[in-house]
mmCIF file of C-alpha atoms and ligand atoms in Angstrom:
data_model
loop_
_atom_site.group_PDB
_atom_site.id
_atom_site.type_symbol
_atom_site.label_atom_id
_atom_site.label_comp_id
_atom_site.label_asym_id
_atom_site.label_seq_id
_atom_site.Cartn_x
_atom_site.Cartn_y
_atom_site.Cartn_z
ATOM 1 C CA MET I 1 84.907 59.532 90.687
ATOM 2 C CA GLY I 2 87.025 59.523 87.541
ATOM 3 C CA LYS I 3 89.976 61.834 87.671
ATOM 4 C CA HIS I 4 88.585 64.116 84.971
ATOM 5 C CA ASP I 5 85.096 64.463 86.453
ATOM 6 C CA ASN I 6 84.206 68.097 87.101
ATOM 7 C CA PHE I 7 86.811 69.188 84.569
ATOM 8 C CA GLY I 8 85.969 71.694 81.860
ATOM 9 C CA LEU I 9 85.505 74.862 83.880
ATOM 10 C CA ILE I 10 86.689 78.344 82.901
ATOM 11 C CA GLN I 11 89.273 80.061 85.124
ATOM 12 C CA VAL I 12 90.468 83.660 84.954
ATOM 13 C CA TYR I 13 93.570 85.141 86.588
ATOM 14 C CA THR I 14 93.516 88.898 86.205
ATOM 15 C CA GLY I 15 94.431 92.142 87.996
ATOM 16 C CA ASN I 16 97.456 94.420 88.047
ATOM 17 C CA GLY I 17 99.545 92.509 90.614
ATOM 18 C CA LYS I 18 102.241 89.996 89.806
ATOM 19 C CA GLY I 19 101.423 86.299 89.672
ATOM 20 C CA LYS I 20 98.948 85.600 86.870
ATOM 21 C CA THR I 21 101.210 83.798 84.425
ATOM 22 C CA THR I 22 103.174 82.117 87.217
ATOM 23 C CA ALA I 23 99.950 80.892 88.866
ATOM 24 C CA SER I 24 98.918 79.268 85.599
ATOM 25 C CA LEU I 25 102.377 77.695 85.294
ATOM 26 C CA GLY I 26 102.027 76.365 88.840
ATOM 27 C CA LEU I 27 98.742 74.784 87.804
ATOM 28 C CA ALA I 28 100.401 73.275 84.731
ATOM 29 C CA PHE I 29 103.201 71.876 86.906
ATOM 30 C CA ARG I 30 100.751 70.352 89.375
ATOM 31 C CA ALA I 31 98.558 68.850 86.656
ATOM 32 C CA SER I 32 101.539 67.445 84.776
ATOM 33 C CA GLY I 33 102.395 65.498 87.931
ATOM 34 C CA HIS I 34 99.102 63.657 87.485
ATOM 35 C CA GLU I 35 100.021 62.913 83.841
ATOM 36 C CA PHE I 36 97.409 65.385 82.638
ATOM 37 C CA ASN I 37 98.055 66.964 79.257
ATOM 38 C CA VAL I 38 98.449 70.725 79.403
ATOM 39 C CA CYS I 39 98.814 73.222 76.551
ATOM 40 C CA MET I 40 99.722 76.862 77.150
ATOM 41 C CA ILE I 41 99.302 79.320 74.283
ATOM 42 C CA GLN I 42 101.058 82.616 74.959
ATOM 43 C CA PHE I 43 99.485 85.565 73.149
ATOM 44 C CA MET I 44 101.599 88.638 72.376
ATOM 45 C CA LYS I 45 104.815 86.850 73.353
ATOM 46 C CA LYS I 46 107.663 85.401 71.286
ATOM 47 C CA ASN I 47 110.807 84.742 73.266
ATOM 48 C CA ASP I 48 112.473 81.375 73.694
ATOM 49 C CA GLU I 49 114.590 82.750 76.546
ATOM 50 C CA TYR I 50 111.601 82.605 78.920
ATOM 51 C CA GLY I 51 112.105 80.051 81.695
ATOM 52 C CA GLU I 52 108.721 78.477 81.026
ATOM 53 C CA VAL I 53 109.607 77.875 77.363
ATOM 54 C CA LYS I 54 112.770 76.025 78.392
ATOM 55 C CA ALA I 55 111.059 74.164 81.253
ATOM 56 C CA ALA I 56 108.140 73.065 79.078
ATOM 57 C CA LEU I 57 110.592 71.223 76.823
ATOM 58 C CA LYS I 58 111.502 69.030 79.813
ATOM 59 C CA ILE I 59 107.914 68.088 80.668
ATOM 60 C CA PRO I 60 106.570 65.750 77.978
ATOM 61 C CA ASN I 61 102.882 66.356 78.709
ATOM 62 C CA PHE I 62 103.198 70.162 78.834
ATOM 63 C CA LYS I 63 103.195 71.900 75.457
ATOM 64 C CA LEU I 64 103.860 75.632 75.164
ATOM 65 C CA ILE I 65 103.236 77.612 71.968
ATOM 66 C CA GLN I 66 103.949 81.341 71.544
ATOM 67 C CA VAL I 67 101.797 83.113 68.974
ATOM 68 C CA GLY I 68 102.986 86.709 69.349
ATOM 69 C CA ARG I 69 105.931 88.648 67.974
ATOM 70 C CA GLU I 70 109.183 89.700 69.567
ATOM 71 C CA ALA I 71 108.484 93.414 69.867
ATOM 72 C CA PHE I 72 106.105 94.807 72.480
ATOM 73 C CA VAL I 73 102.588 95.463 71.253
ATOM 74 C CA ASP I 74 101.472 99.084 71.558
ATOM 75 C CA LEU I 75 98.101 98.385 73.193
ATOM 76 C CA LYS I 76 96.666 101.779 72.247
ATOM 77 C CA ASN I 77 97.891 101.579 68.673
ATOM 78 C CA PRO I 78 98.416 97.957 67.592
ATOM 79 C CA GLU I 79 99.854 97.152 64.183
ATOM 80 C CA SER I 80 98.021 95.089 61.574
ATOM 81 C CA ILE I 81 100.356 92.136 62.251
ATOM 82 C CA ASP I 82 99.102 92.139 65.853
ATOM 83 C CA TYR I 83 95.508 91.630 64.694
ATOM 84 C CA LYS I 84 96.615 88.860 62.372
ATOM 85 C CA LEU I 85 98.641 87.054 65.050
ATOM 86 C CA ALA I 86 95.852 87.401 67.607
ATOM 87 C CA GLU I 87 93.330 85.941 65.159
ATOM 88 C CA GLU I 88 95.678 83.072 64.246
ATOM 89 C CA GLY I 89 96.292 82.466 67.956
ATOM 90 C CA TRP I 90 92.566 82.334 68.613
ATOM 91 C CA GLU I 91 92.000 79.876 65.739
ATOM 92 C CA LEU I 92 94.756 77.702 67.214
ATOM 93 C CA ALA I 93 93.285 78.015 70.715
ATOM 94 C CA LYS I 94 89.859 76.877 69.516
ATOM 95 C CA SER I 95 91.253 73.848 67.698
ATOM 96 C CA VAL I 96 93.443 72.894 70.679
ATOM 97 C CA ILE I 97 90.468 73.205 73.069
ATOM 98 C CA LEU I 98 88.145 71.245 70.772
ATOM 99 C CA SER I 99 90.754 68.568 70.000
ATOM 100 C CA GLY I 100 90.090 66.885 73.327
ATOM 101 C CA GLN I 101 93.808 66.125 73.553
ATOM 102 C CA TYR I 102 94.383 68.392 76.541
ATOM 103 C CA ASN I 103 92.943 68.372 80.030
ATOM 104 C CA ILE I 104 93.949 71.995 80.583
ATOM 105 C CA VAL I 105 94.457 74.751 78.010
ATOM 106 C CA ILE I 106 95.985 78.006 79.279
ATOM 107 C CA LEU I 107 95.546 81.134 77.155
ATOM 108 C CA ASP I 108 98.255 83.360 78.603
ATOM 109 C CA GLU I 109 97.748 87.143 78.212
ATOM 110 C CA VAL I 110 94.587 86.582 76.223
ATOM 111 C CA ASN I 111 92.750 89.020 78.518
ATOM 112 C CA VAL I 112 95.079 91.813 77.423
ATOM 113 C CA THR I 113 94.629 90.739 73.807
ATOM 114 C CA MET I 114 90.879 91.189 74.201
ATOM 115 C CA ALA I 115 91.193 94.433 76.177
ATOM 116 C CA ALA I 116 93.290 95.853 73.315
ATOM 117 C CA LYS I 117 90.495 94.793 70.925
ATOM 118 C CA LEU I 118 92.784 92.484 69.000
ATOM 119 C CA LEU I 119 90.206 89.806 69.765
ATOM 120 C CA ASP I 120 86.486 90.251 70.307
ATOM 121 C CA ALA I 121 85.719 89.376 73.951
ATOM 122 C CA SER I 122 82.095 88.526 73.154
ATOM 123 C CA VAL I 123 83.203 85.984 70.528
ATOM 124 C CA VAL I 124 85.667 84.363 72.947
ATOM 125 C CA ALA I 125 83.080 84.360 75.759
ATOM 126 C CA ALA I 126 80.412 82.806 73.533
ATOM 127 C CA PHE I 127 82.765 80.045 72.423
ATOM 128 C CA LEU I 128 83.798 79.238 75.998
ATOM 129 C CA ALA I 129 80.245 79.392 77.336
ATOM 130 C CA GLU I 130 79.099 76.917 74.672
ATOM 131 C CA LYS I 131 82.063 74.601 75.089
ATOM 132 C CA LYS I 132 80.785 71.160 76.054
ATOM 133 C CA ASN I 133 83.923 69.067 76.595
ATOM 134 C CA ASN I 134 85.877 68.590 79.819
ATOM 135 C CA THR I 135 88.920 70.636 78.831
ATOM 136 C CA GLU I 136 89.586 73.189 81.551
ATOM 137 C CA VAL I 137 90.453 76.628 80.116
ATOM 138 C CA VAL I 138 92.497 79.238 81.980
ATOM 139 C CA LEU I 139 92.670 82.846 80.751
ATOM 140 C CA THR I 140 95.382 85.097 82.167
ATOM 141 C CA GLY I 141 96.255 88.755 81.891
ATOM 142 C CA ARG I 142 95.232 92.167 83.155
ATOM 143 C CA TYR I 143 91.930 93.800 82.249
ATOM 144 C CA ALA I 144 89.818 90.648 81.894
ATOM 145 C CA PRO I 145 86.739 91.884 79.990
ATOM 146 C CA PRO I 146 83.346 91.673 81.755
ATOM 147 C CA GLU I 147 82.050 89.304 79.058
ATOM 148 C CA ILE I 148 84.722 86.831 80.162
ATOM 149 C CA THR I 149 84.339 87.149 83.937
ATOM 150 C CA ALA I 150 80.567 86.762 83.435
ATOM 151 C CA ILE I 151 80.896 83.274 81.960
ATOM 152 C CA ALA I 152 83.891 82.114 84.070
ATOM 153 C CA HIS I 153 83.530 79.723 87.010
ATOM 154 C CA LEU I 154 86.629 80.970 88.832
ATOM 155 C CA VAL I 155 87.983 84.511 88.787
ATOM 156 C CA THR I 156 91.007 85.595 90.813
ATOM 157 C CA GLU I 157 92.210 89.169 90.800
ATOM 158 C CA MET I 158 95.882 89.720 91.662
ATOM 159 C CA HIS I 159 95.928 92.999 93.509
ATOM 160 C CA ASP I 160 99.169 95.022 93.346
ATOM 161 C CA ILE I 161 100.230 96.097 96.816
ATOM 162 C CA LYS I 162 103.972 96.307 96.148
ATOM 163 C CA HIS I 163 106.294 95.366 93.317
ATOM 164 C CA PRO I 164 110.100 95.818 93.294
ATOM 165 C CA PHE I 165 109.778 97.410 89.837
ATOM 166 C CA SER I 166 108.672 100.563 91.660
ATOM 167 C CA ILE I 167 112.040 100.756 93.458
ATOM 168 C CA GLY I 168 113.950 100.271 90.219
ATOM 169 C CA VAL I 169 114.482 96.499 90.267
ATOM 170 C CA PRO I 170 114.336 95.344 86.626
ATOM 171 C CA ALA I 171 112.683 92.117 85.435
ATOM 172 C CA ARG I 172 114.677 89.226 86.860
ATOM 173 C CA GLN I 173 115.514 85.908 85.190
ATOM 174 C CA GLY I 174 113.790 83.028 86.933
ATOM 175 C CA ILE I 175 111.385 85.396 88.712
ATOM 176 C CA ASP I 176 109.773 87.476 85.985
ATOM 177 C CA PHE I 177 110.700 85.542 82.845
HETATM 178 P P1 ATP M 1 104.208 86.839 86.206
HETATM 179 O O1 ATP M 1 104.497 86.444 84.773
HETATM 180 O O2 ATP M 1 105.467 87.199 86.912
HETATM 181 O O3 ATP M 1 103.327 85.864 86.914
HETATM 182 P P2 ATP M 1 101.942 88.458 85.611
HETATM 183 O O4 ATP M 1 101.596 87.463 84.595
HETATM 184 O O5 ATP M 1 101.000 88.601 86.765
HETATM 185 O O6 ATP M 1 103.398 88.200 86.152
HETATM 186 P P3 ATP M 1 101.883 90.524 83.591
HETATM 187 O O7 ATP M 1 100.828 91.558 83.673
HETATM 188 O O8 ATP M 1 101.749 89.440 82.586
HETATM 189 O O9 ATP M 1 102.125 89.915 85.039
HETATM 190 O O10 ATP M 1 103.250 91.269 83.429
HETATM 191 C C1 ATP M 1 104.410 90.601 83.081
HETATM 192 C C2 ATP M 1 105.621 91.224 83.719
HETATM 193 O O11 ATP M 1 105.325 92.414 84.454
HETATM 194 C C3 ATP M 1 106.280 90.292 84.734
HETATM 195 O O12 ATP M 1 107.663 90.436 84.557
HETATM 196 C C4 ATP M 1 105.867 90.820 86.062
HETATM 197 O O13 ATP M 1 106.789 90.598 87.112
HETATM 198 C C5 ATP M 1 105.719 92.284 85.797
HETATM 199 N N1 ATP M 1 104.713 92.838 86.691
HETATM 200 C C6 ATP M 1 103.597 92.223 87.123
HETATM 201 N N2 ATP M 1 102.921 92.998 87.969
HETATM 202 C C7 ATP M 1 103.609 94.152 88.057
HETATM 203 C C8 ATP M 1 103.441 95.382 88.789
HETATM 204 N N3 ATP M 1 102.391 95.555 89.581
HETATM 205 N N4 ATP M 1 104.374 96.350 88.617
HETATM 206 C C9 ATP M 1 105.406 96.168 87.797
HETATM 207 N N5 ATP M 1 105.643 95.055 87.098
HETATM 208 C C10 ATP M 1 104.758 94.051 87.226
HETATM 209 MG MG1 MG M 2 101.445 87.403 82.553
#
């Protein structure tokens, strides 16, 4: 068995509980230990103060690219720049996946991007379903569209039972970002 046999599946981490982005980062960390090449593209995010942005710089075979903007996207009323950035991010994602340079490509928050209709879920699903190479693709974020879970090989839903946010604990460095 070669070490990249059975690679190329589609994974989805969704749901309203904490742990989707961090699970994908855990996967990236594990894979990087095997010298696999990992690329994470973060949709709707632009902040170089995130721990994963700083950590990625220390792991040569883990590349992280943010394709969003600094302000929060209003999911019910996105601005035209949000459509443009989402489309550019998707073009980048396709070329990174098809490049064959990466064993794992993580599209962080892309589920939310599709749920907000910044990207067409059926277009993304069709591309992934037709993908022939052995690049594993991981899609994270709440509200994974049914078109995506239909074609995925692995779907995990993080279920929110408790979160300290509900008792007033703000986002914490090293835990939440
Ligand atoms: P993380 O990045 O910590 O793995 P996530 O990717 O599962 O979280 P997102 O939906 O991307 O969660 O939300 C990002 C931020 O919202 C994180 O700071 C996270 O801690 C926080 N968060 C996640 N789940 C909840 C929740 N159920 N209630 C409040 N805040 C949450
Ligand atoms: Mg997340």
